Backbone as a ProteinNet text record, in pm:
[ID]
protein_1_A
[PRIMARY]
XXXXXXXXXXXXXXXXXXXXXXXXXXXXXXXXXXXXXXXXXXXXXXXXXXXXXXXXXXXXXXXXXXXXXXXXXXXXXXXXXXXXXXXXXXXXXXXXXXXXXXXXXXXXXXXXXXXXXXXXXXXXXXXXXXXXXXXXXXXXXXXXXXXXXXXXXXXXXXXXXXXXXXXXXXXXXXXXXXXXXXXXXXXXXXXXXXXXXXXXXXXXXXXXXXXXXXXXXXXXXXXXXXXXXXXXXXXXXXXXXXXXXXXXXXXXXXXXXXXXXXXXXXXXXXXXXXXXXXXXXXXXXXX
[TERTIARY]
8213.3	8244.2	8279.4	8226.4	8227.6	8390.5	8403.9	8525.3	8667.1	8633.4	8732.7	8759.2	8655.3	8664.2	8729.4	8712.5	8766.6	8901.9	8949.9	9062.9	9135.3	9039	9121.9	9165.4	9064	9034.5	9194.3	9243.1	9311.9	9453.4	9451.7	9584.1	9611.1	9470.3	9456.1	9509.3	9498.6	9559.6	9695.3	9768.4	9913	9980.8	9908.1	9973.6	9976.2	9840.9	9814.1	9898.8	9935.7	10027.8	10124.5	10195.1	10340.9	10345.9	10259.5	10253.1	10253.8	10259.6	10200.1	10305.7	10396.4	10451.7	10615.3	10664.9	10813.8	10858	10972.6	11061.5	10952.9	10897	10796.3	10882.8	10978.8	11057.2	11146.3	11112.1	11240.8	11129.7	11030.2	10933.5	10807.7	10770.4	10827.3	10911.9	11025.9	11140.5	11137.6	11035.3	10977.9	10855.2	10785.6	10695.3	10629	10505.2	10444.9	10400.9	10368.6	10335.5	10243	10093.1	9983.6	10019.2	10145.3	10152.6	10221.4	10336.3	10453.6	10337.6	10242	10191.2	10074.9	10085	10023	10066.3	10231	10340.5	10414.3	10383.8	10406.6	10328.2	10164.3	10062	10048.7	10096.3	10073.1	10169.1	10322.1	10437.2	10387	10340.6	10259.3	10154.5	10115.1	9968.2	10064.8	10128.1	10218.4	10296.1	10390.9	10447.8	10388.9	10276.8	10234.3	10059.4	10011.7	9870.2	9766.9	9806	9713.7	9704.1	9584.2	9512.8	9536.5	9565.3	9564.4	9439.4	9415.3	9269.2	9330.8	9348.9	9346.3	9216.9	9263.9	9160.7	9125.9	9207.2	9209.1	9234	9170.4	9209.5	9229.4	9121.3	9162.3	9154.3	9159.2	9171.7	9093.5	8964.9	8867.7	8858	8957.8	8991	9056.2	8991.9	9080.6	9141.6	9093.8	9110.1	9261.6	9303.9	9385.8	9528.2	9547.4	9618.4	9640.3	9531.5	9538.5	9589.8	9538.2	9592	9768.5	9841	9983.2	10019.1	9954.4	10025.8	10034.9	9940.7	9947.2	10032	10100.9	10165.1	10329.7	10327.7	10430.1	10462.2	10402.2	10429.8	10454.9	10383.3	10412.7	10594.5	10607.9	10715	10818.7	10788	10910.8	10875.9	10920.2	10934.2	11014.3	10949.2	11047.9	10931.9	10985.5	10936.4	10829	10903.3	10787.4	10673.8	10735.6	10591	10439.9	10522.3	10436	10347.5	10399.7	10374.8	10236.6	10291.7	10272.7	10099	10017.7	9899.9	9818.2	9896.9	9801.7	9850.5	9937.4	9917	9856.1	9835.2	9743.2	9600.5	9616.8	9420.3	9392.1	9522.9	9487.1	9487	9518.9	9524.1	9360.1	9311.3	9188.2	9097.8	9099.3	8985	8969.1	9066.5	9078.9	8919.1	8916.1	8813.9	8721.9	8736.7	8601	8499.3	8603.4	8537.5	8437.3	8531.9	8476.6	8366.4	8339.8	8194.7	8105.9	8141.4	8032.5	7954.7	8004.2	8006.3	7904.3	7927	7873.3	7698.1	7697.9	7594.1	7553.6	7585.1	7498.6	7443.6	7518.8	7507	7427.5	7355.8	7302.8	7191.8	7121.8	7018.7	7064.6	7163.6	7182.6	7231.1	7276.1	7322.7	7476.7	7470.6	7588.1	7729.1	7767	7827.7	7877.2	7768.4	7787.5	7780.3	7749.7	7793.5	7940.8	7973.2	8108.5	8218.2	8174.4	8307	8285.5	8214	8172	8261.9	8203.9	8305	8424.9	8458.5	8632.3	8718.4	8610.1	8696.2	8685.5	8580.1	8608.1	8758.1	8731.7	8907.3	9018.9	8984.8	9170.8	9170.3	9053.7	9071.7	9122.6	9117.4	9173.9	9292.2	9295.1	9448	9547.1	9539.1	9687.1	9597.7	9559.8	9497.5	9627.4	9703.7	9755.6	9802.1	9700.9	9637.1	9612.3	9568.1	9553.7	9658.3	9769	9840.1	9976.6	10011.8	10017.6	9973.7	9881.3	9788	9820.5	9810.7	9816.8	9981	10104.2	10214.5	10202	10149.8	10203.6	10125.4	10138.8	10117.8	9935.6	9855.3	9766.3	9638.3	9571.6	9456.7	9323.3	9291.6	9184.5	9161.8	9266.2	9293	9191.8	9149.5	9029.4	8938	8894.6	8714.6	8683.9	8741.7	8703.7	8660.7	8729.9	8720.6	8576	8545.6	8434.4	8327.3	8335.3	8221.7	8159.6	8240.1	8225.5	8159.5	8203.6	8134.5	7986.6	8016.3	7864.7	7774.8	7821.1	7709.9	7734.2	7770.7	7776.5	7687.6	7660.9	7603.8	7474.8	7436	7345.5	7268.1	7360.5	7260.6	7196	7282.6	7232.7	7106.7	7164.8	7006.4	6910.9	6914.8	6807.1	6712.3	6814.3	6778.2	6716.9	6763.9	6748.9	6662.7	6670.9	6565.7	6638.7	6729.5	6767.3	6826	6808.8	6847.2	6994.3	7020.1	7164.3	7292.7	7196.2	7308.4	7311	7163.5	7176.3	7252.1	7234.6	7352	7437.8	7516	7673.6	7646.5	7563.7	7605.3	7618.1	7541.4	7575.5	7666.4	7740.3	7896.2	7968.6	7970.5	8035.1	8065.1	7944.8	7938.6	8015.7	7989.7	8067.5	8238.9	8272.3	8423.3	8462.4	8318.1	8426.7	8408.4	8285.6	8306.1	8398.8	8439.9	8588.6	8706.2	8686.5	8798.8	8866.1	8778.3	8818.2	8689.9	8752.2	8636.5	8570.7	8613.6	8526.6	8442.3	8404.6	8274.6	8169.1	8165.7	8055.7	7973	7948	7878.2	7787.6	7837.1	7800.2	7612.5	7591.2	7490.9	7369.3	7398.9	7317.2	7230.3	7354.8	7247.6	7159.8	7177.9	7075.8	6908.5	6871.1	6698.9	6694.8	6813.5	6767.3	6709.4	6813.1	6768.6	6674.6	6622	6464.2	6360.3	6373.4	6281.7	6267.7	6376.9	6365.1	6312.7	6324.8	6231.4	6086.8	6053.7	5930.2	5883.7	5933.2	5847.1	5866.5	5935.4	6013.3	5930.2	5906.4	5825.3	5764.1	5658.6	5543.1	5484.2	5451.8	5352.4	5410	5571.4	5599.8	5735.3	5696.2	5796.3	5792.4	5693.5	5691.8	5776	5812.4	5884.5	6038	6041.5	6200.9	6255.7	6120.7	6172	6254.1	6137.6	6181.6	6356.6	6361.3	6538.7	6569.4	6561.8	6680.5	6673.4	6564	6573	6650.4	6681.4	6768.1	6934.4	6928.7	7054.7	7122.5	6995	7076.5	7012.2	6989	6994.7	7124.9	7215.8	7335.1	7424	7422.8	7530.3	7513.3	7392.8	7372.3	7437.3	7424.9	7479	7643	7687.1	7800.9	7878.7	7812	7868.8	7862.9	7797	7772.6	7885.6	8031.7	8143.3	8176.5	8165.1	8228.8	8081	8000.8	7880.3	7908.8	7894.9	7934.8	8098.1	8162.6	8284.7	8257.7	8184.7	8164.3	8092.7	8016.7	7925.5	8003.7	8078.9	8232.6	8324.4	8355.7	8474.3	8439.2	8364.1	8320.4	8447.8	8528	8697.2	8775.1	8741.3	8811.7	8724.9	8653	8556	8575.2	8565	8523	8634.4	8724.6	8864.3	8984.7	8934.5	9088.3	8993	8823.6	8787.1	8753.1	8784.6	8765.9	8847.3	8961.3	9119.2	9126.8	9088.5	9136.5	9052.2	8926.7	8846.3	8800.8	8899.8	8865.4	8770.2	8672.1	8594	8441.1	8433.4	8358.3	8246.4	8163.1	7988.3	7923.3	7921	7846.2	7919.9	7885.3	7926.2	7985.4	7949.7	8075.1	8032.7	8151.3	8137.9	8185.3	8182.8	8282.5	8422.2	8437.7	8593.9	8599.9	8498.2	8540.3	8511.9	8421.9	8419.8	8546.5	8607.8	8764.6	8845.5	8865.6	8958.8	8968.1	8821.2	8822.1	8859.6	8811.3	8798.6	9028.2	9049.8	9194.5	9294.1	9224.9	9277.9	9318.1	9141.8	9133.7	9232.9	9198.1	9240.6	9368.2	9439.1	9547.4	9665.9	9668.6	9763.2	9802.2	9676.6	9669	9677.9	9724.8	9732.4	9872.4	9881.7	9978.4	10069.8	10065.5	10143.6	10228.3	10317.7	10390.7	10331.2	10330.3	10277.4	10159.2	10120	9949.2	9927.8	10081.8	9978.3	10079.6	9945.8	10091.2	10145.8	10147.5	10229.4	10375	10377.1	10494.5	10554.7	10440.3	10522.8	10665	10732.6	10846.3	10886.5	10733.8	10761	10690.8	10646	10494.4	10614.7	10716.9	10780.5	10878.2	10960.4	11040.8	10977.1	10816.6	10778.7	10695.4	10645.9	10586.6	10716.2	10825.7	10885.2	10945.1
6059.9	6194.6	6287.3	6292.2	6347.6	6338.6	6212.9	6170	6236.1	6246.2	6258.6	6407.1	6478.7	6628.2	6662.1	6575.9	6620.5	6582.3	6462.4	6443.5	6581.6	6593.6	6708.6	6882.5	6894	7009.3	7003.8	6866.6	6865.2	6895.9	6846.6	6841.8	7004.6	7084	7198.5	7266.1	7243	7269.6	7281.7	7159.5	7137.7	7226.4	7275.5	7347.8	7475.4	7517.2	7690	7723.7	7618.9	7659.9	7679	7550.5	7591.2	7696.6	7778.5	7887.6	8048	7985.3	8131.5	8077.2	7976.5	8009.4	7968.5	7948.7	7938.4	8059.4	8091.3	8201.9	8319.8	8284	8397.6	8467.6	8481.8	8517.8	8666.4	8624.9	8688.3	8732.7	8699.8	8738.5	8797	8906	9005.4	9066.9	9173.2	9202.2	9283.9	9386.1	9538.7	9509.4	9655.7	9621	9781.2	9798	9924.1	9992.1	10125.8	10216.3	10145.7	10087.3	10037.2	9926	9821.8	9731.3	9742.8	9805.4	9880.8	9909.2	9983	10057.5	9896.8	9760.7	9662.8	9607.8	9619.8	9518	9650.8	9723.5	9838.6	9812.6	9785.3	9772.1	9641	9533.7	9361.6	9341.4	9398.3	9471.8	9491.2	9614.8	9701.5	9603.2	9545.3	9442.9	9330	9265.2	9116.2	9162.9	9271	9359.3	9400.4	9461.7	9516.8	9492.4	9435.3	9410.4	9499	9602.8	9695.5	9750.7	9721.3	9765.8	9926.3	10005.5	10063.8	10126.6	10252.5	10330.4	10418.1	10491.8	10583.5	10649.6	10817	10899.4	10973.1	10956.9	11012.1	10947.6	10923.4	10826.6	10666.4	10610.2	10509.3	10399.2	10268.2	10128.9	10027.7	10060.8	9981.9	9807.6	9777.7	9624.6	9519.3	9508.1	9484.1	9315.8	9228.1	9106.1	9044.2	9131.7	9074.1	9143.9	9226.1	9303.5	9207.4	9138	9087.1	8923.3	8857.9	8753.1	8741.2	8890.5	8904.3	8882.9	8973.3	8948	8836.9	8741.6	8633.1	8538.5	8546.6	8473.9	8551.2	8660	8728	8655.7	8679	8603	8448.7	8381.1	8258.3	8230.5	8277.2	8232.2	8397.6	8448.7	8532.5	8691.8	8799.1	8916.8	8910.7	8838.6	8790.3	8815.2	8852.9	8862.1	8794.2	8608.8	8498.9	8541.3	8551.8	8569.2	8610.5	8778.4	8864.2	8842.9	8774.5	8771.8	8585.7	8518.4	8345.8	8341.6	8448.3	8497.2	8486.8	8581.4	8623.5	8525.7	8424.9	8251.9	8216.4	8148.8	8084.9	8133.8	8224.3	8305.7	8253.6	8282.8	8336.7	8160.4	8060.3	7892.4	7848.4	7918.2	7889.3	7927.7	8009.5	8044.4	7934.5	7871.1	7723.2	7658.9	7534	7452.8	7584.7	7682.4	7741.1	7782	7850.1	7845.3	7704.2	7558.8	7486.2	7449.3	7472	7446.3	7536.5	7646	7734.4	7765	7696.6	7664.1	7554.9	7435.5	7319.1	7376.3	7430	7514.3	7551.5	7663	7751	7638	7521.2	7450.4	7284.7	7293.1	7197.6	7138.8	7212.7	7155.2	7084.6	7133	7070.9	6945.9	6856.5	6724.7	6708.9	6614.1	6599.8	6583.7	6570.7	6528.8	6710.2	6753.7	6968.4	7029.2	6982.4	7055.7	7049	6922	6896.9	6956	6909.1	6953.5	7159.4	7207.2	7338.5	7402.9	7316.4	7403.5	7343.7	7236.9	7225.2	7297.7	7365.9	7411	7583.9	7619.4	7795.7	7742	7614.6	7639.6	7605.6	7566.8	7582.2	7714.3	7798.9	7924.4	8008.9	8027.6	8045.6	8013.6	7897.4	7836.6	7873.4	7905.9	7963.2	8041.5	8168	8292.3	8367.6	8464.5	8477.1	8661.8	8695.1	8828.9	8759.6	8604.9	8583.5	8555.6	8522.1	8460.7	8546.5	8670.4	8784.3	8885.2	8898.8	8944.7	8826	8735.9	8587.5	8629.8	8677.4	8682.8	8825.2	8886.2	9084.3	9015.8	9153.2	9185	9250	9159	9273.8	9210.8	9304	9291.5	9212.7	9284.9	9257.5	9098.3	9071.6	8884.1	8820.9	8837.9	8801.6	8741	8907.6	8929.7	8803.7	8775.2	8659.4	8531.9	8473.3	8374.2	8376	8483.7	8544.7	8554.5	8670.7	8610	8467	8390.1	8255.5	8169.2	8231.4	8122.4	8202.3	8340.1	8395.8	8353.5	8324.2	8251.2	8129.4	8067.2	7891.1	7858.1	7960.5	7899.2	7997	8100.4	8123.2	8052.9	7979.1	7899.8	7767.2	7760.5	7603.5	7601.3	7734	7823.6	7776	7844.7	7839	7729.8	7617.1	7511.3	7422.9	7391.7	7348.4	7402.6	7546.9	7593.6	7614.4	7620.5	7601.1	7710.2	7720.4	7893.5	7917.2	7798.6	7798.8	7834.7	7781.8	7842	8001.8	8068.8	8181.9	8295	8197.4	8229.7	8282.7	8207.8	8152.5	8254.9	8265.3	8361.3	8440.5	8549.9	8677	8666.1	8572.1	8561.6	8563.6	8526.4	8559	8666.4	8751.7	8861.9	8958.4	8965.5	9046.1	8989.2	8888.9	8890.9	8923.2	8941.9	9063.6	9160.6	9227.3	9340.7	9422.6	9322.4	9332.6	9323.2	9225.9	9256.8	9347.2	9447.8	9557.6	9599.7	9700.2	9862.4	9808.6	9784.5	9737	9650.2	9537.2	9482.7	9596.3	9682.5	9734.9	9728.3	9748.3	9728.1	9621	9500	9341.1	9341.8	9412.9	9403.4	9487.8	9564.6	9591.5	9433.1	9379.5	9239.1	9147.7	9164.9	9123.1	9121.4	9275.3	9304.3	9235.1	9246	9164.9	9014	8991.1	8808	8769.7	8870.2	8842	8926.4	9026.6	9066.7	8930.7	8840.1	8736	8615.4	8644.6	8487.9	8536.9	8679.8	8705.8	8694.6	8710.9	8674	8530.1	8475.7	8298.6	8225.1	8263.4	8182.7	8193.8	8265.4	8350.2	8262.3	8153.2	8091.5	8045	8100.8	8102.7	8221.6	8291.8	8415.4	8466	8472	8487.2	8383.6	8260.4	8204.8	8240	8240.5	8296.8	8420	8512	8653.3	8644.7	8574.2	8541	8502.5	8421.1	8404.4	8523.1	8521.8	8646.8	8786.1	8814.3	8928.9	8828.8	8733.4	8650	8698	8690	8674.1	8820.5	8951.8	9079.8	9102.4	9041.1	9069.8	9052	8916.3	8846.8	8915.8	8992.8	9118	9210.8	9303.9	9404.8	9401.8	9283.7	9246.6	9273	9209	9197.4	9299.1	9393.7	9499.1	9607.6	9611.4	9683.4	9768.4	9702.7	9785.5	9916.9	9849	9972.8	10031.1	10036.5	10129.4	10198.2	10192.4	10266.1	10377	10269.8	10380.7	10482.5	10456.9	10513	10673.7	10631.3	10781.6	10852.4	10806.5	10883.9	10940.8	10837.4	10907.9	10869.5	10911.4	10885.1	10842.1	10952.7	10949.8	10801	10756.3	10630.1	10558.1	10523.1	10436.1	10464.1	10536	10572.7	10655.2	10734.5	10819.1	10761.2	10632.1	10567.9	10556.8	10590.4	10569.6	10683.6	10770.8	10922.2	10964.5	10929.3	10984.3	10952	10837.2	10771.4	10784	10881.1	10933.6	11058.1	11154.7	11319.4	11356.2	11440.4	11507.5	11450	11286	11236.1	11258.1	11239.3	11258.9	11183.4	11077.9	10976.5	10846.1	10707.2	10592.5	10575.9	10645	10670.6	10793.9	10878.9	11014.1	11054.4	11124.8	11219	11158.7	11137.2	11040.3	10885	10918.5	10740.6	10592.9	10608.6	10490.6	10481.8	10613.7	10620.9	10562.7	10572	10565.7	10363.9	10338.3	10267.6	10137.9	10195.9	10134.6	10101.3	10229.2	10232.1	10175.5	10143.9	10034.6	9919.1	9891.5	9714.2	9671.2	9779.1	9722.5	9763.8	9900.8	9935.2	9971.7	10001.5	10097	9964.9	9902.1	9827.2	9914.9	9843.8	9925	9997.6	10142.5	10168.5	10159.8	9992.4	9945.8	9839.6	9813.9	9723.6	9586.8	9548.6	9431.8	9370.5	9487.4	9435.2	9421.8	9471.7	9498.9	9399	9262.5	9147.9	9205.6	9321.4	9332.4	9387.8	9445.2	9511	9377.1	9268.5	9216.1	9110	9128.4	9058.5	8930.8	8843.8	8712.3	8600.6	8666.9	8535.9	8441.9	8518.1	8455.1	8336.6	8391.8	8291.2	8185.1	8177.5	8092.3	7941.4	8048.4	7997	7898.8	7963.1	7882.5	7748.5
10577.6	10528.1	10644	10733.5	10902.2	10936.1	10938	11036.3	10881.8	10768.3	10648.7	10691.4	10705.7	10685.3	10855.9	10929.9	11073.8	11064	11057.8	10998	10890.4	10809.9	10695.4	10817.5	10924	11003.4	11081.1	11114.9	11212.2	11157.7	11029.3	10961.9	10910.8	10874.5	10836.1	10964.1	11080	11219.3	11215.3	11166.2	11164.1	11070.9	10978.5	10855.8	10923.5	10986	10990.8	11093.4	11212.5	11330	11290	11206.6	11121.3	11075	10964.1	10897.2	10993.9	11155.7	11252.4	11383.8	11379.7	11461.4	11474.1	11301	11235.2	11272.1	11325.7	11308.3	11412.2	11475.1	11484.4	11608.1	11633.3	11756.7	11667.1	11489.4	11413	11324.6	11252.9	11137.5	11190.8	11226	11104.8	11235.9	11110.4	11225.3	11321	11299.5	11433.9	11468.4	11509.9	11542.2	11513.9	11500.5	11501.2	11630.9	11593.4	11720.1	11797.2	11721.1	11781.1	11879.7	11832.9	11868.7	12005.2	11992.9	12105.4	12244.3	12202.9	12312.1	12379	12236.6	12345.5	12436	12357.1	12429.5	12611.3	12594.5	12689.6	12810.9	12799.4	12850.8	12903.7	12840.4	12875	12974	12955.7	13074.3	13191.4	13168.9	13317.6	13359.2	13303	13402.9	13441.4	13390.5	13428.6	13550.7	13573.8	13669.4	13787.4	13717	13852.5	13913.5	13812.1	13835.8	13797.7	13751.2	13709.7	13552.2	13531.2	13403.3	13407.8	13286.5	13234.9	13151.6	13199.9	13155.7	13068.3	12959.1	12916.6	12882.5	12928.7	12917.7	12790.7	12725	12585.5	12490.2	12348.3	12255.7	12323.4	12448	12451.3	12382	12461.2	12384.9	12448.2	12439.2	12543.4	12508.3	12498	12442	12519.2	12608.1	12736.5	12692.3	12644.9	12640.4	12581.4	12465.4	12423.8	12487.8	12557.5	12641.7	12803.1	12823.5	12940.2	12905	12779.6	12748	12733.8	12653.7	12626.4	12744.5	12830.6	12960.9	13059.3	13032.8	13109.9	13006.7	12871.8	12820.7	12887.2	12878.8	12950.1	13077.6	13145.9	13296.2	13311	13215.1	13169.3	13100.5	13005.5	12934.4	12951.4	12974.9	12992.7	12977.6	12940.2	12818.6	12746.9	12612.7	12517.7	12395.2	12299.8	12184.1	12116.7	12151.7	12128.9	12199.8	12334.6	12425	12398.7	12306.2	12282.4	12179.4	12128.7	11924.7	11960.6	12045.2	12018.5	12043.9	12166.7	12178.5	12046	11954.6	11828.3	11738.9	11711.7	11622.8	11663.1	11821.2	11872.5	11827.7	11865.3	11806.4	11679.7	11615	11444.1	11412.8	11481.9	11445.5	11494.6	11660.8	11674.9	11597.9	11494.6	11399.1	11296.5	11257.5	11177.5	11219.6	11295.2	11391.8	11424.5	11439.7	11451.2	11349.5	11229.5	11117	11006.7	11068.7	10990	11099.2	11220.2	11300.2	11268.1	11260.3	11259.5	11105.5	10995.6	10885.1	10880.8	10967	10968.8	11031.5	11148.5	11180.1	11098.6	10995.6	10937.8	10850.9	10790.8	10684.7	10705.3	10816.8	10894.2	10793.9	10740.8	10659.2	10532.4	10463.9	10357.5	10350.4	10249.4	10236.8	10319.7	10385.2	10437.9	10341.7	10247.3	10175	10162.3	10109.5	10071.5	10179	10284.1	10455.4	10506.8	10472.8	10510.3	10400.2	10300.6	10200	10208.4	10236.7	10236.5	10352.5	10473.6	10573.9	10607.1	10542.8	10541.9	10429.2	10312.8	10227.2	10260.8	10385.1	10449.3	10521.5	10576.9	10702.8	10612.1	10512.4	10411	10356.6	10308.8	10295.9	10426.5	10541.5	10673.1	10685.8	10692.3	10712.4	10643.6	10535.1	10412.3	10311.6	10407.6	10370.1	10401.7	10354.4	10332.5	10449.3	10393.9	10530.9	10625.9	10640.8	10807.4	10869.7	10783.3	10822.9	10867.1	10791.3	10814.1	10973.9	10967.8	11073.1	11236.4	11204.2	11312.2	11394.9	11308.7	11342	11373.6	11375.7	11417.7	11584.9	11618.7	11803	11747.2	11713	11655.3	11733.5	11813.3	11892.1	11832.4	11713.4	11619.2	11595.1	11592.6	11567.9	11637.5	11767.8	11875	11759.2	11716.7	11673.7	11641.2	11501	11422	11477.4	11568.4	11653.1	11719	11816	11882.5	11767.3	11675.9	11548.8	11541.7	11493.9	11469.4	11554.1	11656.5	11765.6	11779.2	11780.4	11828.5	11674.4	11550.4	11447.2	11451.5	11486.5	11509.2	11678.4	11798.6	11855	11856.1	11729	11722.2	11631.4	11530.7	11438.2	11504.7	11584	11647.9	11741.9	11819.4	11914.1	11806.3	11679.2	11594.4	11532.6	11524.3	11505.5	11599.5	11722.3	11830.2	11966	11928.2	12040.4	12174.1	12225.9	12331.2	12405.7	12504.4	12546.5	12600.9	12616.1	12676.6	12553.5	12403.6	12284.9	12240.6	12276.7	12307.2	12366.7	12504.7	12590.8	12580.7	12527.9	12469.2	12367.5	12253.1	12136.5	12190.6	12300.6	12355.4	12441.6	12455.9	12520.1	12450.4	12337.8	12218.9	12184.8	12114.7	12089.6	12159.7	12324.1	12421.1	12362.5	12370	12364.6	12231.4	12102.3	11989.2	12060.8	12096.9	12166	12227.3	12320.4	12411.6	12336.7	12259	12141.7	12079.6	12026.4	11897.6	11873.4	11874.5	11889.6	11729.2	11587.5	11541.5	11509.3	11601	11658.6	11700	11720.7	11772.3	11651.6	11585.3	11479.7	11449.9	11536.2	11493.6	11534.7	11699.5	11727.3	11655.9	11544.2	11451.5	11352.4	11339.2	11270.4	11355.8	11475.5	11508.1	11480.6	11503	11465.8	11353.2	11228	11097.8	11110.6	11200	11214.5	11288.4	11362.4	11432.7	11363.3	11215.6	11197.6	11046.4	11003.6	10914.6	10995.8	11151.1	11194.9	11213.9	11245.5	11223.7	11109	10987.2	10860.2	10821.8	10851	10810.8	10907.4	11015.7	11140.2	11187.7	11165.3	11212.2	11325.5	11277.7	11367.9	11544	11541.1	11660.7	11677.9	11654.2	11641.2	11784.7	11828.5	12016.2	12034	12042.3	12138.2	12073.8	11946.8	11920.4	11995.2	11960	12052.8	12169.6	12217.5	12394.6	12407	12345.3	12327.2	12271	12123.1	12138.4	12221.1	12286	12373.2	12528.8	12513.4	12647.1	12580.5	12474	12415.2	12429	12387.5	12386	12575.6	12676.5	12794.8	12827.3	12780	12830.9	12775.4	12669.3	12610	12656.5	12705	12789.7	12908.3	12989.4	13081.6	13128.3	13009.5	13062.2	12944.4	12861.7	12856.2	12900.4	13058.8	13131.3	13208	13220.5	13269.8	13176.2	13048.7	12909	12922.1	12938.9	12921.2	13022.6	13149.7	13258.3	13237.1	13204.3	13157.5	13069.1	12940.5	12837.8	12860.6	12951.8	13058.8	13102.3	13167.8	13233.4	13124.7	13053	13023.6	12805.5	12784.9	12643.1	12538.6	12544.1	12481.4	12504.1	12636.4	12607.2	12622.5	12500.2	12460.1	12265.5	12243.5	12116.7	12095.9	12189.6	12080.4	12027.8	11991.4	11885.7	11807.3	11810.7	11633.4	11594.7	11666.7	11594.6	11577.5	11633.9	11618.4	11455.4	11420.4	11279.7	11210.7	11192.3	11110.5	11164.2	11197.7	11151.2	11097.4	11185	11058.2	11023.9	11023.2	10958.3	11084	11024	11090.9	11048.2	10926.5	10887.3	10893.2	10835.5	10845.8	10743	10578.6	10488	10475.3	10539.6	10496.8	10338.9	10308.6	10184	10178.1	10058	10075.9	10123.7	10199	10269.8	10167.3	10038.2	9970.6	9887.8	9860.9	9784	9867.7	10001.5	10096.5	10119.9	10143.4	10160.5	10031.8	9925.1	9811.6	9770.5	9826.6	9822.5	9884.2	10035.9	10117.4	10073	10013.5	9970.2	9833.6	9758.2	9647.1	9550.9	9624.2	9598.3	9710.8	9798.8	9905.3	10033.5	10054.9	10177.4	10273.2	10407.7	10530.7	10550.1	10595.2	10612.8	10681.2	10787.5	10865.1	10797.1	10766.8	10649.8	10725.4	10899.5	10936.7	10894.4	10849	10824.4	10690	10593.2	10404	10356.3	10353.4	10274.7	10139.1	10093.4	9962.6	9999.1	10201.8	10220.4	10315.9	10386.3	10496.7	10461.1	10558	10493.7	10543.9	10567.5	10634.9	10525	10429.3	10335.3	10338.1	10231.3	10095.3	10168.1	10289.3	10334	10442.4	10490.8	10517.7	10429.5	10283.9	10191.8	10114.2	10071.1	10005.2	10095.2
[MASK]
+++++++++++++++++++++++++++++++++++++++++++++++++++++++++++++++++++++++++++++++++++++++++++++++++++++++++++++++++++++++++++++++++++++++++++++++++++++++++++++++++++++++++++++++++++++++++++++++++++++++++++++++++++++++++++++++++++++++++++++++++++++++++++++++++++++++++++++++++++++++++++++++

């Protein structure tokens, strides 16, 4: 069953790359403001070596800006260049999703572990928004990947005990972090999952602690540059998420369950790259 569903992972590979990197030089045909100012920025670092700070409304996301650009310098300034970063990403979430699946799903029967997380990576693979999202110039593409790994080598920590998967989850974590300003949020679930091994495991909840306070040392750690910036210069840390919520003072302010509720289920995003009901690449890759 192991070797069927790895086999099924790999072929699910062959489909999702096809689906993220046909025509991708021509589909989709522009590009948006957000994206322009990545492809502007991946330029200036491949050129000249230097990262880019903005002081106002910045983009504390350094990773996928520095990846364009080393595909830049690699293959050219060419369109593919720019765009081939975020297939690749949006194909590595495939194999990550069906491991980290297998992790969470370790206890159960092998037969419902396997068929479980090969049937999350065909949902991935010819998802239709991922696939969408995989072809734009779009930063966010990272997170998912980084998620996955930070709950696939935290479940295994869990199972196994071992501090080195810890590790790794809070290496994880940092590269959504670094990813896209919305990861910050992620390290809120943590206390949940150590205040459920304190009631689930009582009789050794001290030695779990001990790891996961290793785990948020190794994210402290090495989100120590953006913390330091963040003192300095607060705005470029946090002013591209206040820029895009005016006003608000809570986590759903006034308006925001309409807004949001309006996103999902009627309007989409108002970038045509991002709202598969406007993008204009599904239909002629699907058929």
């Amino acid at each position: 069953m192991v070797t069927i569903s790895r086999v099924g992972v790999l072929l699910l590979v062959v489909v999702a790359l096809w689906l993220r990197i046909e025509r991708l030089d021509e589909l989709p045909v522009a590009v948006s403001s957000d994206e322009s100012v990545d492809v502007v920025d991946a330029f200036h670092i491949s050129t000249s070596g230097n990262y880019p700070l903005y002081e106002d409304h910045g983009r504390p996301e350094p990773l996928y800006v520095l990846l364009v650009s080393a595909a830049s310098g690699l293959f050219g300034h060419t369109v593919w260049s720019a765009r081939v970063v975020t297939a690749l990403a949006g194909v590595l979430t495939i194999p990550l999703m069906y491991w980290a699946m297998r992790q969470c799903l370790w206890g159960r029967p092998t037969a419902v572990r396997e068929a479980a997380s090969l049937l999350a990576a065909v949902v991935i693979a010819v998802c239709i928004s991922h696939v969408a999202l995989s072809r734009a110039i779009y930063r966010g593409v990272l997170q998912p990947s980084f998620m996955l790994l930070c709950i696939g080598w935290l479940a295994r920590g869990m199972r196994l005990g071992r501090r080195r998967d810890f590790v790794l989850a809070g290496v994880s974590l940092c590269g959504a972090l670094y990813s896209y300003t919305a990861a910050y949020v992620l390290p809120l679930a943590l206390p949940v999952v150590a205040v459920q091994v304190m009631v689930a495991r009582r009789a050794v909840w001290r030695r779990w602690l001990g790891r996961f306070a290793l785990m948020a040392a190794t994210m402290v750690a090495l989100m120590l540059p953006l913390a330091l910036f963040y003192v300095d210069r607060p705005a470029g840390v946090v002013g591209r998420a206040n820029e895009l919520n005016p006003g608000t003072t809570t986590f759903l302010g006034a308006g925001q369950l309409e807004a949001l509720a309006r996103q999902f289920f009627i309007s989409g995003d108002i970038n045509p790259q991002y709202n598969v009901a406007q993008v204009p690449l599904i239909d002629p890759l699907f058929q």
